[in-house]
PDB file of C-alpha atoms in Angstrom:
ATOM      1  CA  LYS A   1      41.946  -0.519-103.451  1.00 66.00           C
ATOM      2  CA  ALA A   2      38.016  -1.009-103.678  1.00 79.00           C
ATOM      3  CA  GLY A   3      36.506   0.746-106.582  1.00 92.00           C
ATOM      4  CA  VAL A   4      33.204   2.876-106.394  1.00 96.00           C
ATOM      5  CA  THR A   5      30.314   1.338-105.080  1.00 97.00           C
ATOM      6  CA  GLN A   6      26.432   1.661-105.876  1.00 98.00           C
ATOM      7  CA  THR A   7      23.691   0.351-104.416  1.00 97.00           C
ATOM      8  CA  PRO A   8      21.122  -1.233-105.457  1.00 97.00           C
ATOM      9  CA  ARG A   9      22.389  -2.067-108.956  1.00 96.00           C
ATOM     10  CA  TYR A  10      18.829  -2.435-110.092  1.00 97.00           C
ATOM     11  CA  LEU A  11      15.473  -0.666-108.709  1.00 97.00           C
ATOM     12  CA  ILE A  12      11.900  -0.997-110.305  1.00 98.00           C
ATOM     13  CA  LYS A  13       9.546   1.946-109.091  1.00 98.00           C
ATOM     14  CA  THR A  14       6.329   2.801-109.721  1.00 98.00           C
ATOM     15  CA  ARG A  15       5.408   6.216-110.914  1.00 98.00           C
ATOM     16  CA  GLY A  16       4.808   8.818-108.203  1.00 98.00           C
ATOM     17  CA  GLN A  17       7.015   6.868-105.747  1.00 98.00           C
ATOM     18  CA  GLN A  18      10.003   8.327-104.490  1.00 98.00           C
ATOM     19  CA  VAL A  19      13.737   6.589-104.411  1.00 98.00           C
ATOM     20  CA  THR A  20      17.327   6.848-103.055  1.00 98.00           C
ATOM     21  CA  LEU A  21      20.223   5.598-104.835  1.00 98.00           C
ATOM     22  CA  SER A  22      23.538   5.241-102.801  1.00 98.00           C
ATOM     23  CA  CYS A  23      27.011   5.752-103.900  1.00 98.00           C
ATOM     24  CA  SER A  24      30.570   5.075-102.108  1.00 98.00           C
ATOM     25  CA  PRO A  25      33.721   6.772-103.401  1.00 97.00           C
ATOM     26  CA  ILE A  26      37.230   5.146-103.456  1.00 96.00           C
ATOM     27  CA  SER A  27      38.526   5.790-100.052  1.00 95.00           C
ATOM     28  CA  GLY A  28      40.621   9.171 -99.869  1.00 93.00           C
ATOM     29  CA  HIS A  29      38.047  10.554-102.529  1.00 94.00           C
ATOM     30  CA  ARG A  30      36.193  13.992-101.576  1.00 94.00           C
ATOM     31  CA  SER A  31      34.337  14.553-104.783  1.00 94.00           C
ATOM     32  CA  VAL A  32      30.979  12.588-105.703  1.00 96.00           C
ATOM     33  CA  SER A  33      29.681  13.239-108.809  1.00 96.00           C
ATOM     34  CA  TRP A  34      26.193  12.013-110.143  1.00 97.00           C
ATOM     35  CA  TYR A  35      24.913  11.428-113.994  1.00 97.00           C
ATOM     36  CA  GLN A  36      21.732  10.273-115.585  1.00 97.00           C
ATOM     37  CA  GLN A  37      22.434   8.168-119.187  1.00 96.00           C
ATOM     38  CA  THR A  38      19.943   7.551-121.078  1.00 94.00           C
ATOM     39  CA  PRO A  39      20.049   6.732-125.028  1.00 89.00           C
ATOM     40  CA  GLY A  40      18.261   9.356-125.648  1.00 87.00           C
ATOM     41  CA  GLN A  41      19.755  12.218-123.892  1.00 88.00           C
ATOM     42  CA  GLY A  42      23.228  10.517-123.339  1.00 91.00           C
ATOM     43  CA  LEU A  43      25.278  11.224-120.410  1.00 94.00           C
ATOM     44  CA  GLN A  44      23.896  14.393-118.352  1.00 95.00           C
ATOM     45  CA  PHE A  45      25.233  15.912-115.495  1.00 95.00           C
ATOM     46  CA  LEU A  46      23.226  15.857-112.164  1.00 97.00           C
ATOM     47  CA  PHE A  47      25.263  17.524-109.753  1.00 94.00           C
ATOM     48  CA  GLU A  48      28.929  17.420-107.543  1.00 95.00           C
ATOM     49  CA  TYR A  49      29.219  17.094-104.134  1.00 96.00           C
ATOM     50  CA  PHE A  50      32.783  17.897-102.147  1.00 94.00           C
ATOM     51  CA  SER A  51      33.414  18.307 -98.816  1.00 93.00           C
ATOM     52  CA  GLU A  52      29.534  17.366 -97.962  1.00 95.00           C
ATOM     53  CA  THR A  53      28.496  20.947-100.074  1.00 95.00           C
ATOM     54  CA  GLN A  54      27.022  20.696-103.269  1.00 95.00           C
ATOM     55  CA  ARG A  55      29.371  22.398-105.891  1.00 93.00           C
ATOM     56  CA  ASN A  56      27.619  22.311-109.249  1.00 92.00           C
ATOM     57  CA  LYS A  57      24.425  21.464-110.381  1.00 94.00           C
ATOM     58  CA  GLY A  58      23.136  20.409-113.751  1.00 93.00           C
ATOM     59  CA  ASN A  59      19.906  21.346-115.299  1.00 93.00           C
ATOM     60  CA  PHE A  60      17.197  18.631-113.749  1.00 96.00           C
ATOM     61  CA  PRO A  61      14.047  19.394-111.807  1.00 96.00           C
ATOM     62  CA  GLY A  62      13.963  20.099-108.279  1.00 96.00           C
ATOM     63  CA  ARG A  63      12.606  16.556-107.847  1.00 97.00           C
ATOM     64  CA  PHE A  64      16.435  15.390-108.344  1.00 98.00           C
ATOM     65  CA  SER A  65      18.232  15.905-105.108  1.00 97.00           C
ATOM     66  CA  GLY A  66      21.662  14.898-103.082  1.00 97.00           C
ATOM     67  CA  ARG A  67      23.825  15.001-100.408  1.00 97.00           C
ATOM     68  CA  GLN A  68      27.229  13.763 -99.266  1.00 98.00           C
ATOM     69  CA  PHE A  69      28.134  12.755 -95.671  1.00 97.00           C
ATOM     70  CA  SER A  70      31.015  13.096 -93.583  1.00 96.00           C
ATOM     71  CA  ASN A  71      32.660   9.821 -94.993  1.00 95.00           C
ATOM     72  CA  SER A  72      32.270  11.123 -98.385  1.00 96.00           C
ATOM     73  CA  ARG A  73      29.522   8.305 -99.243  1.00 98.00           C
ATOM     74  CA  SER A  74      26.614  10.382-101.405  1.00 98.00           C
ATOM     75  CA  GLU A  75      23.321   9.592-101.605  1.00 98.00           C
ATOM     76  CA  MET A  76      20.925  10.567-104.579  1.00 98.00           C
ATOM     77  CA  ASN A  77      16.758  11.022-104.067  1.00 98.00           C
ATOM     78  CA  VAL A  78      14.647  11.347-106.664  1.00 98.00           C
ATOM     79  CA  SER A  79      10.889  12.106-105.644  1.00 96.00           C
ATOM     80  CA  THR A  80       7.299  11.792-107.315  1.00 97.00           C
ATOM     81  CA  LEU A  81       8.932   9.637-110.043  1.00 98.00           C
ATOM     82  CA  GLU A  82       8.037   9.420-113.716  1.00 98.00           C
ATOM     83  CA  LEU A  83       8.626   7.216-116.553  1.00 97.00           C
ATOM     84  CA  GLY A  84      11.143   9.397-118.169  1.00 96.00           C
ATOM     85  CA  ASP A  85      13.118   9.240-115.017  1.00 98.00           C
ATOM     86  CA  SER A  86      13.996   5.413-115.987  1.00 98.00           C
ATOM     87  CA  ALA A  87      17.984   5.359-116.579  1.00 97.00           C
ATOM     88  CA  LEU A  88      21.309   4.202-115.657  1.00 97.00           C
ATOM     89  CA  TYR A  89      22.419   6.503-112.744  1.00 98.00           C
ATOM     90  CA  LEU A  90      26.097   6.709-112.167  1.00 97.00           C
ATOM     91  CA  CYS A  91      28.318   7.871-109.149  1.00 97.00           C
ATOM     92  CA  ALA A  92      31.790   9.036-110.311  1.00 95.00           C
ATOM     93  CA  SER A  93      34.304   9.778-107.684  1.00 95.00           C
ATOM     94  CA  SER A  94      37.486  12.218-107.111  1.00 92.00           C
ATOM     95  CA  LEU A  95      40.324  12.783-105.388  1.00 89.00           C
ATOM     96  CA  THR A  96      39.308  16.658-105.580  1.00 81.00           C
ATOM     97  CA  THR A  97      36.748  18.953-107.668  1.00 78.00           C
ATOM     98  CA  GLY A  98      38.149  20.866-110.895  1.00 73.00           C
ATOM     99  CA  GLY A  99      39.259  18.810-113.169  1.00 67.00           C
ATOM    100  CA  SER A 100      40.796  15.543-111.182  1.00 70.00           C
ATOM    101  CA  GLU A 101      40.517  11.903-112.928  1.00 84.00           C
ATOM    102  CA  GLN A 102      37.025  10.591-112.285  1.00 90.00           C
ATOM    103  CA  TYR A 103      36.180   7.157-111.322  1.00 92.00           C
ATOM    104  CA  PHE A 104      32.654   5.484-112.306  1.00 94.00           C
ATOM    105  CA  GLY A 105      31.157   2.795-110.540  1.00 96.00           C
ATOM    106  CA  PRO A 106      28.703   0.352-112.055  1.00 95.00           C
ATOM    107  CA  GLY A 107      25.480   2.403-111.674  1.00 96.00           C
ATOM    108  CA  THR A 108      22.210   1.918-110.390  1.00 97.00           C
ATOM    109  CA  ARG A 109      19.276   0.954-113.308  1.00 97.00           C
ATOM    110  CA  LEU A 110      16.139   2.232-112.339  1.00 98.00           C
ATOM    111  CA  THR A 111      13.090   1.441-113.833  1.00 98.00           C
ATOM    112  CA  VAL A 112       9.844   3.448-113.304  1.00 98.00           C
ATOM    113  CA  THR A 113       6.720   1.838-113.852  1.00 97.00           C
TER     114      THR A 113
ATOM    115  CA  GLY B   1      23.931  21.079-132.087  1.00 51.00           C
ATOM    116  CA  GLU B   2      25.738  18.817-129.743  1.00 59.00           C
ATOM    117  CA  ASP B   3      28.832  19.992-128.075  1.00 88.00           C
ATOM    118  CA  VAL B   4      30.601  16.850-128.654  1.00 94.00           C
ATOM    119  CA  GLU B   5      29.972  14.424-131.360  1.00 94.00           C
ATOM    120  CA  GLN B   6      30.922  11.425-132.204  1.00 95.00           C
ATOM    121  CA  SER B   7      29.729   8.719-135.307  1.00 90.00           C
ATOM    122  CA  LEU B   8      27.725   6.027-134.140  1.00 92.00           C
ATOM    123  CA  PHE B   9      29.276   3.224-135.074  1.00 96.00           C
ATOM    124  CA  LEU B  10      32.621   1.643-136.076  1.00 97.00           C
ATOM    125  CA  SER B  11      33.108  -2.215-137.043  1.00 97.00           C
ATOM    126  CA  VAL B  12      36.776  -3.370-137.191  1.00 97.00           C
ATOM    127  CA  ARG B  13      37.989  -6.714-137.876  1.00 97.00           C
ATOM    128  CA  GLU B  14      40.234  -8.350-135.051  1.00 97.00           C
ATOM    129  CA  GLY B  15      43.903  -7.175-135.028  1.00 97.00           C
ATOM    130  CA  ASP B  16      43.508  -4.326-137.233  1.00 97.00           C
ATOM    131  CA  SER B  17      43.869  -0.556-135.849  1.00 97.00           C
ATOM    132  CA  SER B  18      40.902   1.235-134.478  1.00 97.00           C
ATOM    133  CA  VAL B  19      40.271   5.179-134.982  1.00 98.00           C
ATOM    134  CA  ILE B  20      37.302   6.702-133.344  1.00 98.00           C
ATOM    135  CA  ASN B  21      36.770  10.262-134.095  1.00 97.00           C
ATOM    136  CA  CYS B  22      35.205  13.280-132.030  1.00 96.00           C
ATOM    137  CA  THR B  23      34.902  17.049-132.600  1.00 96.00           C
ATOM    138  CA  TYR B  24      34.186  19.488-129.803  1.00 93.00           C
ATOM    139  CA  THR B  25      32.739  22.943-129.837  1.00 89.00           C
ATOM    140  CA  ASP B  26      34.484  24.802-127.245  1.00 84.00           C
ATOM    141  CA  SER B  27      37.708  26.194-128.004  1.00 80.00           C
ATOM    142  CA  SER B  28      38.579  26.654-124.147  1.00 81.00           C
ATOM    143  CA  SER B  29      38.301  23.006-123.661  1.00 79.00           C
ATOM    144  CA  THR B  30      41.023  22.306-121.531  1.00 83.00           C
ATOM    145  CA  TYR B  31      40.807  18.303-120.413  1.00 89.00           C
ATOM    146  CA  LEU B  32      39.786  15.785-123.487  1.00 92.00           C
ATOM    147  CA  TYR B  33      38.971  12.271-122.100  1.00 93.00           C
ATOM    148  CA  TRP B  34      38.141   8.956-123.333  1.00 96.00           C
ATOM    149  CA  TYR B  35      36.025   6.730-121.748  1.00 96.00           C
ATOM    150  CA  LYS B  36      35.581   3.216-122.367  1.00 97.00           C
ATOM    151  CA  GLN B  37      31.849   1.457-121.069  1.00 96.00           C
ATOM    152  CA  GLU B  38      31.069  -2.373-121.550  1.00 94.00           C
ATOM    153  CA  PRO B  39      27.695  -3.559-121.320  1.00 89.00           C
ATOM    154  CA  GLY B  40      26.176  -3.546-117.581  1.00 84.00           C
ATOM    155  CA  ALA B  41      29.378  -1.979-116.475  1.00 87.00           C
ATOM    156  CA  GLY B  42      29.777   2.081-115.504  1.00 90.00           C
ATOM    157  CA  LEU B  43      32.449   4.463-117.501  1.00 94.00           C
ATOM    158  CA  GLN B  44      36.003   3.619-117.231  1.00 93.00           C
ATOM    159  CA  LEU B  45      38.674   6.493-117.997  1.00 92.00           C
ATOM    160  CA  LEU B  46      40.742   5.099-120.703  1.00 95.00           C
ATOM    161  CA  THR B  47      43.321   8.105-121.223  1.00 93.00           C
ATOM    162  CA  TYR B  48      42.861  12.144-121.092  1.00 92.00           C
ATOM    163  CA  ILE B  49      44.864  14.801-122.905  1.00 92.00           C
ATOM    164  CA  PHE B  50      45.643  18.367-121.973  1.00 90.00           C
ATOM    165  CA  SER B  51      44.479  21.179-124.501  1.00 87.00           C
ATOM    166  CA  ASN B  52      48.221  21.870-124.994  1.00 88.00           C
ATOM    167  CA  MET B  53      49.723  18.739-126.193  1.00 90.00           C
ATOM    168  CA  ASP B  54      48.743  17.435-129.377  1.00 93.00           C
ATOM    169  CA  MET B  55      49.516  13.366-129.146  1.00 95.00           C
ATOM    170  CA  LYS B  56      49.607  11.346-126.044  1.00 95.00           C
ATOM    171  CA  GLN B  57      50.466   7.490-126.272  1.00 96.00           C
ATOM    172  CA  ASP B  58      49.718   4.858-123.590  1.00 93.00           C
ATOM    173  CA  GLN B  59      50.825   1.148-124.776  1.00 95.00           C
ATOM    174  CA  ARG B  60      47.917   0.623-127.682  1.00 96.00           C
ATOM    175  CA  LEU B  61      46.235   3.762-127.274  1.00 97.00           C
ATOM    176  CA  THR B  62      47.133   6.898-129.119  1.00 97.00           C
ATOM    177  CA  VAL B  63      45.275   9.953-128.866  1.00 97.00           C
ATOM    178  CA  LEU B  64      45.684  12.868-131.401  1.00 97.00           C
ATOM    179  CA  LEU B  65      44.751  16.487-130.610  1.00 95.00           C
ATOM    180  CA  ASN B  66      44.368  19.017-133.205  1.00 94.00           C
ATOM    181  CA  LYS B  67      43.163  21.993-131.522  1.00 92.00           C
ATOM    182  CA  LYS B  68      42.811  24.183-134.760  1.00 92.00           C
ATOM    183  CA  ASP B  69      39.891  21.844-135.731  1.00 93.00           C
ATOM    184  CA  LYS B  70      38.790  20.934-132.721  1.00 93.00           C
ATOM    185  CA  HIS B  71      39.193  17.334-133.338  1.00 95.00           C
ATOM    186  CA  LEU B  72      39.914  14.413-131.214  1.00 95.00           C
ATOM    187  CA  SER B  73      40.582  10.962-132.484  1.00 97.00           C
ATOM    188  CA  LEU B  74      41.603   7.909-130.138  1.00 98.00           C
ATOM    189  CA  ARG B  75      43.810   5.027-132.388  1.00 98.00           C
ATOM    190  CA  ILE B  76      43.434   1.755-130.984  1.00 98.00           C
ATOM    191  CA  ALA B  77      46.198  -0.492-132.318  1.00 98.00           C
ATOM    192  CA  ASP B  78      46.035  -4.383-132.652  1.00 98.00           C
ATOM    193  CA  THR B  79      42.194  -3.964-132.156  1.00 98.00           C
ATOM    194  CA  GLN B  80      41.056  -7.503-130.057  1.00 97.00           C
ATOM    195  CA  THR B  81      37.143  -8.616-129.300  1.00 95.00           C
ATOM    196  CA  GLY B  82      38.112  -7.609-125.614  1.00 94.00           C
ATOM    197  CA  ASP B  83      38.232  -3.923-126.769  1.00 97.00           C
ATOM    198  CA  SER B  84      34.278  -3.992-128.599  1.00 97.00           C
ATOM    199  CA  ALA B  85      32.456  -1.561-126.257  1.00 97.00           C
ATOM    200  CA  ILE B  86      31.313   1.962-126.179  1.00 97.00           C
ATOM    201  CA  TYR B  87      33.801   4.735-126.166  1.00 98.00           C
ATOM    202  CA  PHE B  88      33.006   8.252-125.122  1.00 97.00           C
ATOM    203  CA  CYS B  89      34.662  11.608-125.644  1.00 96.00           C
ATOM    204  CA  ALA B  90      34.097  14.395-123.311  1.00 94.00           C
ATOM    205  CA  GLU B  91      35.604  17.507-122.741  1.00 92.00           C
ATOM    206  CA  SER B  92      36.196  20.175-119.626  1.00 89.00           C
ATOM    207  CA  THR B  93      36.698  23.512-119.220  1.00 84.00           C
ATOM    208  CA  ARG B  94      37.635  25.544-116.501  1.00 79.00           C
ATOM    209  CA  GLY B  95      34.336  27.976-117.200  1.00 77.00           C
ATOM    210  CA  GLY B  96      32.160  24.616-116.963  1.00 78.00           C
ATOM    211  CA  SER B  97      34.098  23.854-113.405  1.00 80.00           C
ATOM    212  CA  TYR B  98      35.795  21.316-115.081  1.00 83.00           C
ATOM    213  CA  ILE B  99      32.181  19.216-115.429  1.00 87.00           C
ATOM    214  CA  PRO B 100      32.693  16.667-118.483  1.00 89.00           C
ATOM    215  CA  THR B 101      30.413  17.144-121.396  1.00 91.00           C
ATOM    216  CA  PHE B 102      29.998  13.804-122.961  1.00 94.00           C
ATOM    217  CA  GLY B 103      29.479  12.892-126.518  1.00 95.00           C
ATOM    218  CA  ARG B 104      26.840  10.052-127.619  1.00 95.00           C
ATOM    219  CA  GLY B 105      29.343   7.347-127.529  1.00 96.00           C
ATOM    220  CA  THR B 106      30.359   5.371-130.494  1.00 97.00           C
ATOM    221  CA  SER B 107      29.896   1.529-130.127  1.00 97.00           C
ATOM    222  CA  LEU B 108      33.001  -0.381-131.555  1.00 98.00           C
ATOM    223  CA  ILE B 109      32.154  -3.484-132.548  1.00 97.00           C
ATOM    224  CA  VAL B 110      35.466  -5.963-133.486  1.00 97.00           C
ATOM    225  CA  HIS B 111      35.155  -9.097-135.504  1.00 94.00           C
ATOM    226  CA  PRO B 112      37.051 -12.180-136.320  1.00 90.00           C
TER     227      PRO B 112
END
C-alpha cells in the first residue's frame, strides 16, 4: 500500500506570495492532519480534516487554511507569506478521527525569502 | 512550561541499549506515542501505549509508562547506527480531540 505523499517536496517563495501544498493520504484513510515543524517551535498542529470537514484547528492565523476533497486528498494554503512561515509542513493520514494511528508523509520544505 | 519534555541529545555506542526519557503534564493523557524522524523524512510511528498499560514490548523496543510520575521511556536494545535519528514523544487526550502534543525531540547519536 502506498504511503502518504506530499507535493511539492521543496518550495521557495517570496514574502507576500501565497502557496498551496498537497497531501494524498494512504488509500482508505479519511482523516488528514497538517503540522508545521520548525527548529524554534517544534511540531505544531495546524488542522485536521475528516470527510471534507475541518474537525480541529490549531492556534495559527487565518492566513493558514486548508480543505479536503471527496477522495480524501487535502491541500493547505498559506497566503501573504512571512519569513517565519519557513518550515517543514507535514501531513499525516489516519483511518478515522479520534486517536487512530497517524502515518506521516515526508513533508514539504517551504523556504520564504 | 512545555506539555511534553524530552532531553535534547543522547549519545550511545553501537550494541549498547539506549533509553530515551519523556515527561508529560496532562494526567488525562490517553495515548502516548514514540515517533522516529530520520533526516529529510517525515515522522514514523514506532509504537504507542495506552495510559492503562505499564509496559509494551515490540522486538527491540520497550516502552515503560509510570503514570504516577507522568514519565514515559523508550528503550532500544542492541542499538545500531541505523537507529540514529530524532525521537519524538507525544501524548493525546480525549479532551484534546486526540490531537497529539509533541515534545521537542531527542537526537540519538549512535557511534561505533
